[in-house]
Amino acid sequence: MEIKDFIENFAEQFDDTTVEMLSAETKFRELDEWSSLIALSVIAMVDEVYGITINGEDIRSSQTISDLFNRIADRK
């Protein structure tokens, strides 16, 4: 599992936010397009692509995409 691939998968959950707009240090909850629906999409994507279950608390306690990635990587 690599951060680059995770960012690409993360970006796919958005309609108007492209992968070029994101980096490991992006504070994803500050994105204009971020919503609870996208949070649910990210949770589903992580389960489907990585086979790891995360929840709303994991998202709430992560500031950046890298923070979330590290939480997921720690469970692998």
CSV table of C-alpha atoms in Angstrom, one decimal:
chain,number,residue,atom,x,y,z
A,1,MET,CA,0.0,0.0,0.0
A,2,GLU,CA,1.5,3.3,-1.1
A,3,ILE,CA,0.4,6.8,-0.3
A,4,LYS,CA,0.3,7.8,-4.0
A,5,ASP,CA,-2.2,5.0,-4.8
A,6,PHE,CA,-4.3,5.9,-1.7
A,7,ILE,CA,-4.5,9.6,-2.8
A,8,GLU,CA,-5.7,8.5,-6.2
A,9,ASN,CA,-8.4,6.3,-4.6
A,10,PHE,CA,-9.3,9.0,-2.2
A,11,ALA,CA,-9.7,11.5,-5.1
A,12,GLU,CA,-12.1,9.2,-6.9
A,13,GLN,CA,-14.6,9.8,-4.1
A,14,PHE,CA,-15.0,13.5,-5.2
A,15,ASP,CA,-16.8,14.9,-8.2
A,16,ASP,CA,-14.9,18.2,-8.6
A,17,THR,CA,-11.7,17.7,-6.6
A,18,THR,CA,-9.0,16.1,-8.7
A,19,VAL,CA,-6.0,14.1,-7.7
A,20,GLU,CA,-3.7,17.0,-8.7
A,21,MET,CA,-5.4,19.1,-6.0
A,22,LEU,CA,-4.5,16.6,-3.3
A,23,SER,CA,-1.3,15.7,-1.5
A,24,ALA,CA,-0.4,13.7,1.6
A,25,GLU,CA,-0.5,16.9,3.6
A,26,THR,CA,-4.0,18.0,2.4
A,27,LYS,CA,-6.3,18.8,5.3
A,28,PHE,CA,-9.2,16.9,3.6
A,29,ARG,CA,-11.9,18.0,6.0
A,30,GLU,CA,-11.2,21.6,4.9
A,31,LEU,CA,-11.9,20.9,1.2
A,32,ASP,CA,-14.9,22.7,-0.2
A,33,GLU,CA,-16.4,19.5,-1.5
A,34,TRP,CA,-15.9,17.5,1.8
A,35,SER,CA,-19.2,16.2,3.3
A,36,SER,CA,-20.6,13.4,5.4
A,37,LEU,CA,-21.5,11.6,2.2
A,38,ILE,CA,-17.9,11.7,0.9
A,39,ALA,CA,-16.8,10.5,4.3
A,40,LEU,CA,-19.0,7.5,3.9
A,41,SER,CA,-17.7,7.0,0.4
A,42,VAL,CA,-14.1,7.0,1.8
A,43,ILE,CA,-15.1,4.5,4.5
A,44,ALA,CA,-16.6,2.2,1.8
A,45,MET,CA,-13.6,2.6,-0.5
A,46,VAL,CA,-11.1,1.7,2.2
A,47,ASP,CA,-13.2,-1.5,3.0
A,48,GLU,CA,-13.5,-2.4,-0.7
A,49,VAL,CA,-10.0,-1.6,-1.9
A,50,TYR,CA,-7.9,-2.4,1.2
A,51,GLY,CA,-10.2,-4.8,3.1
A,52,ILE,CA,-9.9,-2.6,6.3
A,53,THR,CA,-12.8,-1.3,8.3
A,54,ILE,CA,-12.5,2.3,9.5
A,55,ASN,CA,-15.2,4.5,11.0
A,56,GLY,CA,-16.2,8.1,11.5
A,57,GLU,CA,-13.9,8.4,14.5
A,58,ASP,CA,-10.9,7.5,12.4
A,59,ILE,CA,-11.8,10.2,10.0
A,60,ARG,CA,-12.6,12.8,12.7
A,61,SER,CA,-9.2,12.2,14.4
A,62,SER,CA,-7.3,12.5,11.1
A,63,GLN,CA,-6.2,15.9,10.0
A,64,THR,CA,-4.5,15.1,6.7
A,65,ILE,CA,-4.7,12.4,4.1
A,66,SER,CA,-1.4,11.1,5.4
A,67,ASP,CA,-2.9,10.8,8.9
A,68,LEU,CA,-5.7,8.7,7.5
A,69,PHE,CA,-3.4,6.6,5.4
A,70,ASN,CA,-1.2,5.9,8.4
A,71,ARG,CA,-4.2,4.7,10.4
A,72,ILE,CA,-5.2,2.3,7.7
A,73,ALA,CA,-1.6,1.2,7.1
A,74,ASP,CA,-1.2,0.4,10.8
A,75,ARG,CA,-4.2,-2.0,10.6
A,76,LYS,CA,-2.8,-3.9,7.6
